[in-house]
JSON list of C-alpha atoms in Angstrom, two decimals:
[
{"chain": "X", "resi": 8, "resn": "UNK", "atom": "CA", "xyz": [12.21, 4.28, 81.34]},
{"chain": "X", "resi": 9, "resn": "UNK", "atom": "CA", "xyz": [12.84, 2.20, 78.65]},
{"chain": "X", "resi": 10, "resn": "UNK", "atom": "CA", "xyz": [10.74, 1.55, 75.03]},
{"chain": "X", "resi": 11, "resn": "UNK", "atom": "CA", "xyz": [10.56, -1.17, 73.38]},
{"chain": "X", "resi": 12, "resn": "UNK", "atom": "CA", "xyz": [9.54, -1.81, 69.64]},
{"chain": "X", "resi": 13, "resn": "UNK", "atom": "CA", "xyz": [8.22, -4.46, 68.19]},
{"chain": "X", "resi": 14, "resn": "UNK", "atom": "CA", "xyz": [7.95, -5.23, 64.43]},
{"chain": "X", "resi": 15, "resn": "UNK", "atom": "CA", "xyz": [5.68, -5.90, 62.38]},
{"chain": "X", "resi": 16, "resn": "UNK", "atom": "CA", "xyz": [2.32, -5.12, 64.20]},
{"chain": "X", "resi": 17, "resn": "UNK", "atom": "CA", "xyz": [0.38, -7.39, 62.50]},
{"chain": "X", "resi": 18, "resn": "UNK", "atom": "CA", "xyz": [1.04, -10.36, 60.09]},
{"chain": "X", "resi": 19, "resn": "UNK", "atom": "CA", "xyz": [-0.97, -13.11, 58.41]},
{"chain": "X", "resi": 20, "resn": "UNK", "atom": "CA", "xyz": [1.32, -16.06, 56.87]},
{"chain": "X", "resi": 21, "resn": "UNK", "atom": "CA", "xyz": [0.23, -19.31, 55.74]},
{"chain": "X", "resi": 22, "resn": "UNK", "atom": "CA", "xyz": [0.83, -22.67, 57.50]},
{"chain": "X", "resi": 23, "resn": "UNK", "atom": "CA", "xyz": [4.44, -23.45, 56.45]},
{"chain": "X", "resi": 24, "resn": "UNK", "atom": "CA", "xyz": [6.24, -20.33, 55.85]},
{"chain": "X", "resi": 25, "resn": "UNK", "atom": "CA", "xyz": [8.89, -18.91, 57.88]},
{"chain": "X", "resi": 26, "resn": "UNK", "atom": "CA", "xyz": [8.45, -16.33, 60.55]},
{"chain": "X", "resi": 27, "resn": "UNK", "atom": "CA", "xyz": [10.54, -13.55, 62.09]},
{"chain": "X", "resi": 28, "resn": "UNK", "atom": "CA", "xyz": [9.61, -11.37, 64.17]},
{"chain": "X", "resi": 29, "resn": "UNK", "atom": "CA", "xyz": [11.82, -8.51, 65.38]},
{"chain": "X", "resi": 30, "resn": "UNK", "atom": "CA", "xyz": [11.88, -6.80, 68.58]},
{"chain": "X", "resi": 31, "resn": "UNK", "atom": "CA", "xyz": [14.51, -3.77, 70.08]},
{"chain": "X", "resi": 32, "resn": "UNK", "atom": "CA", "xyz": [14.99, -1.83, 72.99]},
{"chain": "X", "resi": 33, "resn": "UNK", "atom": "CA", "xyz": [16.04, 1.46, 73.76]},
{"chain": "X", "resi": 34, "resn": "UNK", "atom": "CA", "xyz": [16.51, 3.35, 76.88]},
{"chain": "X", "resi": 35, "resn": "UNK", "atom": "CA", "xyz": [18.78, 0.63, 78.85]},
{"chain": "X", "resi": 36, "resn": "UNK", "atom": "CA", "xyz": [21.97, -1.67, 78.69]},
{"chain": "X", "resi": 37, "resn": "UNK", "atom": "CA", "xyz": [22.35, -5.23, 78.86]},
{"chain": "X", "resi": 38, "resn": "UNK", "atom": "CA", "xyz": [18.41, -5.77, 79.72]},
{"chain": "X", "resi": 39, "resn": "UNK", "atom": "CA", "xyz": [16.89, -9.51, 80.33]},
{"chain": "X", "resi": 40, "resn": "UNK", "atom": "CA", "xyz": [15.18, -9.40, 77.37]},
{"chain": "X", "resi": 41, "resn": "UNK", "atom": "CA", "xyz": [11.60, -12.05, 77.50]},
{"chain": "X", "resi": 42, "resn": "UNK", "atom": "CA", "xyz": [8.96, -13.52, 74.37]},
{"chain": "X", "resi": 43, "resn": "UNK", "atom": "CA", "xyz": [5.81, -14.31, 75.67]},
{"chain": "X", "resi": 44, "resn": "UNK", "atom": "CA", "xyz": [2.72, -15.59, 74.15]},
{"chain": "X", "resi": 45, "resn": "UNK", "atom": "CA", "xyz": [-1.13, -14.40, 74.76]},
{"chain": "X", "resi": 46, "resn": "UNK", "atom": "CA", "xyz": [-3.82, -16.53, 73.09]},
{"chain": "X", "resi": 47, "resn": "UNK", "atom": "CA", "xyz": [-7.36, -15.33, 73.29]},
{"chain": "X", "resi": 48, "resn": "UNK", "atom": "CA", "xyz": [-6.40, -12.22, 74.89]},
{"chain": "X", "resi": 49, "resn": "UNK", "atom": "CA", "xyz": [-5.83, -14.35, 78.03]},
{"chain": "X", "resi": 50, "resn": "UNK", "atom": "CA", "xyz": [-2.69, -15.48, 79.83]},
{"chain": "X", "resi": 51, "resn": "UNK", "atom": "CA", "xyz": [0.92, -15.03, 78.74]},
{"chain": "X", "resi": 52, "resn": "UNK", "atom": "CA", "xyz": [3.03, -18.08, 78.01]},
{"chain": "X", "resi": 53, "resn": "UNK", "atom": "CA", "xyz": [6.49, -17.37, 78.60]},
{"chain": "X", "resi": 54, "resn": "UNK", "atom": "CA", "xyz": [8.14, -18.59, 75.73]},
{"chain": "X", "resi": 55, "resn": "UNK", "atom": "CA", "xyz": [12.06, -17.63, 75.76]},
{"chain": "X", "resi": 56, "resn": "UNK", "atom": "CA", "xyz": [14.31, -15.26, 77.66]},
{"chain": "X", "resi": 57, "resn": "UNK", "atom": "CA", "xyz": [18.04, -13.99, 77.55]},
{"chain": "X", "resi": 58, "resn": "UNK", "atom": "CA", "xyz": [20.35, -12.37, 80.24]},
{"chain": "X", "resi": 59, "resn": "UNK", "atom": "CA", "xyz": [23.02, -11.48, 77.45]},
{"chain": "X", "resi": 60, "resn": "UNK", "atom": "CA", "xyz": [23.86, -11.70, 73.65]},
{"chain": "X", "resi": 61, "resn": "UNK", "atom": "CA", "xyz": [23.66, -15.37, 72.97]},
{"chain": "X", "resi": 62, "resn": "UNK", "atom": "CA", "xyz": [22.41, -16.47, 75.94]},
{"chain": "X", "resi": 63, "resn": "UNK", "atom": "CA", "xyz": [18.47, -18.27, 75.47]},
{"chain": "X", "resi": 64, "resn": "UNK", "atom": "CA", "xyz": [16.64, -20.08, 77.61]},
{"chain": "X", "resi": 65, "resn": "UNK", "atom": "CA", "xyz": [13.48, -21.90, 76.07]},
{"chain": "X", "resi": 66, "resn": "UNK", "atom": "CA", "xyz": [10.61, -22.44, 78.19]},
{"chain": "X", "resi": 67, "resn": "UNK", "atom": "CA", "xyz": [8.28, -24.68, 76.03]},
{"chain": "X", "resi": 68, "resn": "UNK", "atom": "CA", "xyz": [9.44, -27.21, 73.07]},
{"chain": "X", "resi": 69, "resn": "UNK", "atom": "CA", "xyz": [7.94, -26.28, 70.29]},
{"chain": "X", "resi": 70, "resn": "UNK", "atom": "CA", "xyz": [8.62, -25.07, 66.49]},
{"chain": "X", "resi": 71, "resn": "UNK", "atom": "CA", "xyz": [9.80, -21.53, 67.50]},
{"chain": "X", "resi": 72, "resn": "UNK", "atom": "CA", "xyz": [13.47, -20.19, 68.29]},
{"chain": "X", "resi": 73, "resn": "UNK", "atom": "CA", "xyz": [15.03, -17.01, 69.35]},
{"chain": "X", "resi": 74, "resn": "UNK", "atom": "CA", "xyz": [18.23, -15.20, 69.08]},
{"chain": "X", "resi": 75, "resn": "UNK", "atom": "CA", "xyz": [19.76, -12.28, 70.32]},
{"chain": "X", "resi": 76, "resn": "UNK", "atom": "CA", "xyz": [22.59, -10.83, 68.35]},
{"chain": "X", "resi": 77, "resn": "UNK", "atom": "CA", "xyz": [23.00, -8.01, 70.19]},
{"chain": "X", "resi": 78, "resn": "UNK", "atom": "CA", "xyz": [22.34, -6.37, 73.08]},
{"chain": "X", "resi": 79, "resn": "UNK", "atom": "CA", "xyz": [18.93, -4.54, 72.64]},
{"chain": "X", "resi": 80, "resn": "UNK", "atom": "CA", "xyz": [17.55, -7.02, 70.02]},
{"chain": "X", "resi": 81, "resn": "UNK", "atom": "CA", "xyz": [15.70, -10.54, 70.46]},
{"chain": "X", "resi": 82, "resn": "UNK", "atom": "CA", "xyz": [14.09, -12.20, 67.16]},
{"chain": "X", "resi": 83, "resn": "UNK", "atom": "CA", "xyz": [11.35, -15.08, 67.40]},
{"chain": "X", "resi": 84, "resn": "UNK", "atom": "CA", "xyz": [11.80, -17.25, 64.28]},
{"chain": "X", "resi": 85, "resn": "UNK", "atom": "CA", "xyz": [10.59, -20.28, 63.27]},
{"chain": "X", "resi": 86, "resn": "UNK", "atom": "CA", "xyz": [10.96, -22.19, 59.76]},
{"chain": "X", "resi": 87, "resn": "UNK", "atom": "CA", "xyz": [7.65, -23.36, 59.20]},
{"chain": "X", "resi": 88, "resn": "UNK", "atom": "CA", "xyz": [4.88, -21.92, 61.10]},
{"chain": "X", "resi": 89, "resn": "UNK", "atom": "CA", "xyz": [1.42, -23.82, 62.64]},
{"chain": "X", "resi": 90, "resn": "UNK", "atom": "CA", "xyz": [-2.29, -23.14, 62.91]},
{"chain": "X", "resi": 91, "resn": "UNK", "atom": "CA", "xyz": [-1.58, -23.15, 66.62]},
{"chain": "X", "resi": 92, "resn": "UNK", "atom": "CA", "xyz": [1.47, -20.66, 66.66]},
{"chain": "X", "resi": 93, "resn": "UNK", "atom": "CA", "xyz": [-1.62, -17.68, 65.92]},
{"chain": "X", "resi": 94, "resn": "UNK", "atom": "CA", "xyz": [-1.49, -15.48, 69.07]},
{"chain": "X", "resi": 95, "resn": "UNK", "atom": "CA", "xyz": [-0.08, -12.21, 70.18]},
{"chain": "X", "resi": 96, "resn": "UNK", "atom": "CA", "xyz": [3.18, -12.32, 70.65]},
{"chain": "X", "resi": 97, "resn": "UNK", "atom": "CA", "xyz": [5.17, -9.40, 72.96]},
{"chain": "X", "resi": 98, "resn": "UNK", "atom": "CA", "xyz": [8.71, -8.56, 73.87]},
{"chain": "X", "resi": 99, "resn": "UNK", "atom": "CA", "xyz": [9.54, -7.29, 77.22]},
{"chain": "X", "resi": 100, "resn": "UNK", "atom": "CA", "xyz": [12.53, -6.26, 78.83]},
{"chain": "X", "resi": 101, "resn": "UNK", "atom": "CA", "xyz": [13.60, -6.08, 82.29]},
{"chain": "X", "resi": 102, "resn": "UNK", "atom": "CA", "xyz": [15.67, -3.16, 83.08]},
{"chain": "X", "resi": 103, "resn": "UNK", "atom": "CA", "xyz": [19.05, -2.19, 84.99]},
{"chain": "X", "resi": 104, "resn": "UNK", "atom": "CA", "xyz": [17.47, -2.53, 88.53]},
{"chain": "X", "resi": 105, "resn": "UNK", "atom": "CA", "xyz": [15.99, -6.06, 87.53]},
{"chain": "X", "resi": 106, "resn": "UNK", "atom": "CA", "xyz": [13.02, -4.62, 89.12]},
{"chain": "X", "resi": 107, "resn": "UNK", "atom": "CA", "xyz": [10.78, -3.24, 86.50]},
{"chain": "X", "resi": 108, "resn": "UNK", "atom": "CA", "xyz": [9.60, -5.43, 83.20]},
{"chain": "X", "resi": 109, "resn": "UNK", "atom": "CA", "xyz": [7.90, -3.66, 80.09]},
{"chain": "X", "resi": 110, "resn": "UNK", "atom": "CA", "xyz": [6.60, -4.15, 77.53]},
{"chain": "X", "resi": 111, "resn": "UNK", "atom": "CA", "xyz": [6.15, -3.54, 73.68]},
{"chain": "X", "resi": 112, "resn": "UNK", "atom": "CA", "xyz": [2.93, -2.97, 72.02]},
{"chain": "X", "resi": 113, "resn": "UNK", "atom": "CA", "xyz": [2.98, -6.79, 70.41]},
{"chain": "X", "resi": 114, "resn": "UNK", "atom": "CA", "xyz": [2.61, -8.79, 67.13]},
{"chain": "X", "resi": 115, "resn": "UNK", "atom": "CA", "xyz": [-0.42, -10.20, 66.02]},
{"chain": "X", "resi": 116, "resn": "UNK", "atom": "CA", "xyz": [0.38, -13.30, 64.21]},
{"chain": "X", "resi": 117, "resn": "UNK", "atom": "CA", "xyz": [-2.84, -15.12, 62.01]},
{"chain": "X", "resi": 118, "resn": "UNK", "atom": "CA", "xyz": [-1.54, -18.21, 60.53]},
{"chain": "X", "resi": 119, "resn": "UNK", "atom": "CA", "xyz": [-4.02, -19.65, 57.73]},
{"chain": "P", "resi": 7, "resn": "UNK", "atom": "CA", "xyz": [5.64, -24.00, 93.43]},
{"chain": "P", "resi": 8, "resn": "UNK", "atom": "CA", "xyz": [4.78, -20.61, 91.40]},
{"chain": "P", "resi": 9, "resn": "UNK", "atom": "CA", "xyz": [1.41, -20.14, 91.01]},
{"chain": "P", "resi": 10, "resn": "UNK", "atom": "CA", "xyz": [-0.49, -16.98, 90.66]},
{"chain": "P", "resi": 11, "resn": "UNK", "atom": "CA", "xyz": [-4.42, -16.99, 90.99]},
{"chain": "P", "resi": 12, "resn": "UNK", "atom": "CA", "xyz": [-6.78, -14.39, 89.72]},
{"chain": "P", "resi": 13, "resn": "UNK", "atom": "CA", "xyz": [-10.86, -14.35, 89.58]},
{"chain": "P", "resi": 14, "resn": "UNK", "atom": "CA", "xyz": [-11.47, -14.17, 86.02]},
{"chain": "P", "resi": 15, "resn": "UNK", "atom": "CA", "xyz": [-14.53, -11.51, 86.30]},
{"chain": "P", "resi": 16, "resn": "UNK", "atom": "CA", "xyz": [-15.07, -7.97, 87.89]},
{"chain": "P", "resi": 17, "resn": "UNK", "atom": "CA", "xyz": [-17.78, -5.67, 86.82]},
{"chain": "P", "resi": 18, "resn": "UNK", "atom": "CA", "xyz": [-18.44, -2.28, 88.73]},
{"chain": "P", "resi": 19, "resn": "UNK", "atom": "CA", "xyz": [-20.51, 0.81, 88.31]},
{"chain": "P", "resi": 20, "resn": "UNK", "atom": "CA", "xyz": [-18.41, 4.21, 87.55]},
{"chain": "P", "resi": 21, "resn": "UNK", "atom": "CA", "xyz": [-17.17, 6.08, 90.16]},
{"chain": "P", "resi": 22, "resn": "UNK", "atom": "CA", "xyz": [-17.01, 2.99, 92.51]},
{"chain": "P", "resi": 23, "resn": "UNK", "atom": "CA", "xyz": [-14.33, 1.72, 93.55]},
{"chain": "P", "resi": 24, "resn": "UNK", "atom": "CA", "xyz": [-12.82, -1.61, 92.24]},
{"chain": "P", "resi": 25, "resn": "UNK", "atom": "CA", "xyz": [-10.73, -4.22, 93.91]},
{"chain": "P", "resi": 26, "resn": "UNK", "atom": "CA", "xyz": [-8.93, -6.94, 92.05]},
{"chain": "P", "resi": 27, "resn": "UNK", "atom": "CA", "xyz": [-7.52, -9.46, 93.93]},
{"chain": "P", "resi": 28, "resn": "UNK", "atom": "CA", "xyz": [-4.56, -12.14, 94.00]},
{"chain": "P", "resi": 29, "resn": "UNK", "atom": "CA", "xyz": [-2.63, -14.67, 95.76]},
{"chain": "P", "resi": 30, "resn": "UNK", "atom": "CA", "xyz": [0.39, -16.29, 95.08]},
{"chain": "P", "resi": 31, "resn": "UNK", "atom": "CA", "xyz": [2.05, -19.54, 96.61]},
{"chain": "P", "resi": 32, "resn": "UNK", "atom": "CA", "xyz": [6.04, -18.44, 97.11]},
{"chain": "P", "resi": 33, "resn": "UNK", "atom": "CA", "xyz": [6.96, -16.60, 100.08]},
{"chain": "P", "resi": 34, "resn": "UNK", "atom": "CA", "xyz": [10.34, -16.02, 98.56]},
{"chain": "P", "resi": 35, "resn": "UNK", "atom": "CA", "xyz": [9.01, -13.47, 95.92]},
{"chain": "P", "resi": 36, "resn": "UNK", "atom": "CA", "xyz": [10.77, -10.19, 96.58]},
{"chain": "P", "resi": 37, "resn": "UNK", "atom": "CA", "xyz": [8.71, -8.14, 94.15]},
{"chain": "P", "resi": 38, "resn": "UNK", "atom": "CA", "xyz": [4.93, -8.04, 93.40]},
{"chain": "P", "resi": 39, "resn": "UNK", "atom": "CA", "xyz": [3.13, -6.21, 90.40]},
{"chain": "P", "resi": 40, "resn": "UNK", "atom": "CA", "xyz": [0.18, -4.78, 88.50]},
{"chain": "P", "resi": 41, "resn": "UNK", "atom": "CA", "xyz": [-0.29, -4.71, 84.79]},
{"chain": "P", "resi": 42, "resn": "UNK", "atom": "CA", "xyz": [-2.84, -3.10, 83.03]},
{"chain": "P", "resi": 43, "resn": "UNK", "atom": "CA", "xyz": [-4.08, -4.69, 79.08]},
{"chain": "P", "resi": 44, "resn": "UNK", "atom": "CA", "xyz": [-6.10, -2.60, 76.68]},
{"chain": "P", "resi": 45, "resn": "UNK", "atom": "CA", "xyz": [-7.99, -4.07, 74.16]},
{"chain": "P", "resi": 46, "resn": "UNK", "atom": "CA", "xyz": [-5.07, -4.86, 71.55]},
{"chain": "P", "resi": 47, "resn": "UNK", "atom": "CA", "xyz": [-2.49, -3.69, 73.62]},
{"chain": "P", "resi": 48, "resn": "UNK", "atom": "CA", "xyz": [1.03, -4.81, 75.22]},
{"chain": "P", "resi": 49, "resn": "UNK", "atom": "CA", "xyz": [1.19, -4.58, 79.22]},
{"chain": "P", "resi": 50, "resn": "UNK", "atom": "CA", "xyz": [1.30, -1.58, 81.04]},
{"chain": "P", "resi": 51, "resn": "UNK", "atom": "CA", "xyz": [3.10, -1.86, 84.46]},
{"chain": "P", "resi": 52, "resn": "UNK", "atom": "CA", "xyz": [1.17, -0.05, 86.38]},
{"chain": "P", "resi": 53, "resn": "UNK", "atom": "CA", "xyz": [2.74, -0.31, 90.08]},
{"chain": "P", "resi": 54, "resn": "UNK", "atom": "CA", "xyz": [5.07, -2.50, 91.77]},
{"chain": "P", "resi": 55, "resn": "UNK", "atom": "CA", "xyz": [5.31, -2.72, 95.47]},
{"chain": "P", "resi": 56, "resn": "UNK", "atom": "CA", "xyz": [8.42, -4.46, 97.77]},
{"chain": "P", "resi": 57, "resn": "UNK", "atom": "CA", "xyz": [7.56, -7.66, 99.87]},
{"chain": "P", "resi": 58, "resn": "UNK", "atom": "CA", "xyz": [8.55, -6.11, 102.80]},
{"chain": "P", "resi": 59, "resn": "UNK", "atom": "CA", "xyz": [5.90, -3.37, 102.02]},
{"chain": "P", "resi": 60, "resn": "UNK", "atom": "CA", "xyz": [2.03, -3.60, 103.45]},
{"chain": "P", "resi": 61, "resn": "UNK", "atom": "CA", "xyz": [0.90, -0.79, 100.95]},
{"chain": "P", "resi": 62, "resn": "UNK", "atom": "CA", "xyz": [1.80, 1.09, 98.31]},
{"chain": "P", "resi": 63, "resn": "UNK", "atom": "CA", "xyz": [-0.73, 4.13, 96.74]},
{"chain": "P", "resi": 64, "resn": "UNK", "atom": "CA", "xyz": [-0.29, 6.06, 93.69]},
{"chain": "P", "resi": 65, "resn": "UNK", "atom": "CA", "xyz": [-2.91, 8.50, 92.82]},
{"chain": "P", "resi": 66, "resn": "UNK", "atom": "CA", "xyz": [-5.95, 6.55, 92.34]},
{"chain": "P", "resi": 67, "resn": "UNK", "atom": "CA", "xyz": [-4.77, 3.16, 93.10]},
{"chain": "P", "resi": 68, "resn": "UNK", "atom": "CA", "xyz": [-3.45, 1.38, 95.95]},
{"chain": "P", "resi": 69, "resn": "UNK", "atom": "CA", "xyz": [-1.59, -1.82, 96.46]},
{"chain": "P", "resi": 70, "resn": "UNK", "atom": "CA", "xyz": [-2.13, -3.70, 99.75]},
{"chain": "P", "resi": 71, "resn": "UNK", "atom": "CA", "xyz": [-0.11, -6.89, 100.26]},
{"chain": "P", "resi": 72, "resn": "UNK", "atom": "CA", "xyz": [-0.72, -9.34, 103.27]},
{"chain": "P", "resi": 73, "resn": "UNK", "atom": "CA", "xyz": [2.64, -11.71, 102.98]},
{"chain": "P", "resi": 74, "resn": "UNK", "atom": "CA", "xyz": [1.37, -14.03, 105.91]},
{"chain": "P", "resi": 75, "resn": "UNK", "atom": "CA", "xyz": [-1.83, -14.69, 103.82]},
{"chain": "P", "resi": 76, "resn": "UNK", "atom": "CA", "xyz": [-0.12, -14.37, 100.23]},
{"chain": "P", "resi": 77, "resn": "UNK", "atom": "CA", "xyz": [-2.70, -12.11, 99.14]},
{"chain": "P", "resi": 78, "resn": "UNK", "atom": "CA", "xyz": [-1.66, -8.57, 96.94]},
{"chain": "P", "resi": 79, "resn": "UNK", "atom": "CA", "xyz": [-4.94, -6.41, 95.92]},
{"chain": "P", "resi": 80, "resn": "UNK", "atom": "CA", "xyz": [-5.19, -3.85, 93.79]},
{"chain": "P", "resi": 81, "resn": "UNK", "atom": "CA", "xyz": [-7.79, -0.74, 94.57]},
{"chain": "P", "resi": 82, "resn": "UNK", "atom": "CA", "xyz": [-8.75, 1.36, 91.68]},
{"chain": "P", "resi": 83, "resn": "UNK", "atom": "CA", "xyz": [-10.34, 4.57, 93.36]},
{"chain": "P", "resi": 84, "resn": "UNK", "atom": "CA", "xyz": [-13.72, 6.81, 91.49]},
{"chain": "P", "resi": 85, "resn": "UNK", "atom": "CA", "xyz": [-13.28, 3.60, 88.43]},
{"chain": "P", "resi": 86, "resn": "UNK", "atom": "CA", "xyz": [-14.02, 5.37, 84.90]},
{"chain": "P", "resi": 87, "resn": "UNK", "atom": "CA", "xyz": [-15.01, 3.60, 81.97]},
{"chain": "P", "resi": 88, "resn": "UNK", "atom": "CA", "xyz": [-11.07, 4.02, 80.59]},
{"chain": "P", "resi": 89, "resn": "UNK", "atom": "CA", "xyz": [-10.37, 1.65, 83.49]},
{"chain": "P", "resi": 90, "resn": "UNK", "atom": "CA", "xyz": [-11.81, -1.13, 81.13]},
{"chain": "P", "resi": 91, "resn": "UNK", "atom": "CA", "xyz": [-9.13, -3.59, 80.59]},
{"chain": "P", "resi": 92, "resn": "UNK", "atom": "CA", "xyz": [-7.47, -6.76, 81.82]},
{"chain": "P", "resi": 93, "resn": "UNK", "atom": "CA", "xyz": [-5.37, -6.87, 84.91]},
{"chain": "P", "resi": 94, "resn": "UNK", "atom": "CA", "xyz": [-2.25, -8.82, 85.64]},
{"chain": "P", "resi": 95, "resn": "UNK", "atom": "CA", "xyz": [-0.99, -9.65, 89.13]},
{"chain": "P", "resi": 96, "resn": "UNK", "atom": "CA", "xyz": [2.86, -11.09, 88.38]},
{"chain": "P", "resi": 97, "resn": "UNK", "atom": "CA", "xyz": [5.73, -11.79, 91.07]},
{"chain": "P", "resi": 98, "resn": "UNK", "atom": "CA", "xyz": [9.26, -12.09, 90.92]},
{"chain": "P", "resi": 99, "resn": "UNK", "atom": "CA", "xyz": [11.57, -14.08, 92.93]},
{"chain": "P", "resi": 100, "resn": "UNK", "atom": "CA", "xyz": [14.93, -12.75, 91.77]},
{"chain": "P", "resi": 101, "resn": "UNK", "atom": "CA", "xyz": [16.49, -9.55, 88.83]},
{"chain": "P", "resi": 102, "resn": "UNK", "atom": "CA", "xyz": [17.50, -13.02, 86.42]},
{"chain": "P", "resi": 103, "resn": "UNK", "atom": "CA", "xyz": [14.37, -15.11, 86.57]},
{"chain": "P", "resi": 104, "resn": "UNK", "atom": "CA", "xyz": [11.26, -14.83, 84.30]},
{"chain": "P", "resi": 105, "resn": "UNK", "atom": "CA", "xyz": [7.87, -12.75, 86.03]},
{"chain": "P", "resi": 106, "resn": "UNK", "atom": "CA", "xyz": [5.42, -15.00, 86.93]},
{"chain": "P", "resi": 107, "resn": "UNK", "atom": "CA", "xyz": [2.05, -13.97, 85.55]},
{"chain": "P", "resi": 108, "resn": "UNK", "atom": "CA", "xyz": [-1.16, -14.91, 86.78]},
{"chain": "P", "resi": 109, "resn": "UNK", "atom": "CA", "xyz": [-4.31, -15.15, 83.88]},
{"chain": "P", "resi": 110, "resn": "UNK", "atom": "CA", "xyz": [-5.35, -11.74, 84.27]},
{"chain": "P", "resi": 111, "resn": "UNK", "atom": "CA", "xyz": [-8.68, -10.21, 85.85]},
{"chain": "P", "resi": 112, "resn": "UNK", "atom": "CA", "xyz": [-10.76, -8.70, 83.22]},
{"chain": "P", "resi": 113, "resn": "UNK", "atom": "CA", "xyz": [-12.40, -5.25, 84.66]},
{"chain": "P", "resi": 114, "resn": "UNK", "atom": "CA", "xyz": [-15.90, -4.06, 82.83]},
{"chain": "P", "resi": 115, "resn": "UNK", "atom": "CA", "xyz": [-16.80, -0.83, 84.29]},
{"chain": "P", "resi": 116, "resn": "UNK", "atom": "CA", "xyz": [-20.37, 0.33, 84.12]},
{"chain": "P", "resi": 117, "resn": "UNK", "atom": "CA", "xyz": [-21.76, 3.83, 83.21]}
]
């Protein structure tokens, strides 16, 4: 099975400052690769996904963005950060049999 | 439409048994699944089970899906208090398009 990593685990930034968060994944090739959001340890928001290096698809308009530069690695960015982009924020990847989707263990964003 | 419902709630007493429950609205979706949440956690898939499948078990749990009905349930046999978490129903329609989640069930298990 595949694992995915996720980096960093936790982060506080202030209202305005960049963000980047990092996530890889090891264990497969050419995976759909997925950012999702989980406010109050509720419901995920899909946010972006990718079939391929390049390749995006955004879900919701808002001051985020992702790229994937290569094949097992998908960065959330965005150039100034909200109150209301707080939240948990987790990679997953969808394997070689499109079948199976995991997960990594998350990021917990506090913007102040 | 895409739409995945979930009670919000379930509380049990350890060593019964717990049943989660879901529906979903496409008859298209090819593959159903389970996720189990800790507490600070990312999702762990748990099972998965084929639409042309009625039930699926695994050790303690079992998956039973009624397609006619739209209805997938989850059994969690003898719960134990590391069964606290939240639970996920999600479906799939097709490998290239995005899980769809429903909001999760939140399990509290009694001792």
């Amino acid at each position: 099975s595949q694992t995915i990593h996720q980096w960093p685990a936790t982060l506080v930034q202030p209202v305005g400052s960049p963000l980047s968060l990092e996530c890889t994944v090891e264990g497969t090739s050419n995976p759909n690769l997925y950012w999702y959001r989980q406010a109050a340890g509720r419901g995920l928001q899909l946010l972006f996904y990718s079939v391929g290096i390049g390749q995006i698809s955004s879900e919701v308009p808002q001051n985020l963005s992702a790229s994937r530069p290569q094949d097992r690695q998908f960065i959330l960015s965005s150039k100034k950060l909200l109150l209301s982009d707080s939240g948990f924020y987790l990679c997953a990847s969808q394997g070689d049999r499109g079948r199976e989707q995991y997960f990594g263990p998350g990021t917990r964003l506090t913007v102040t | 439409g895409e739409d995945v419902e979930q009670s919000l709630f379930l509380s049990v007493r350890e060593g019964d048994s717990s049943v989660i429950n879901c529906t979903y609205t496409d008859s298209s979706s090819t593959y159903l699944y389970w996720y189990k949440q800790e507490p600070g956690a990312g999702l762990q898939l748990l099972t998965y089970i084929f639409s042309n499948m009625d039930m699926k078990q695994d050790q303690r749990l079992t998956v039973l899906l009624n397609k006619k009905d739209k209805h997938l349930s989850l059994r969690i046999a003898d719960t134990q208090t590391g069964d606290s978490a939240i639970y996920f129903c999600a479906e799939i329609y097709s490998g290239n398009t995005p899980l769809v989640f429903g909001k999760g069930t939140r399990l509290s298990v009694i001792a």
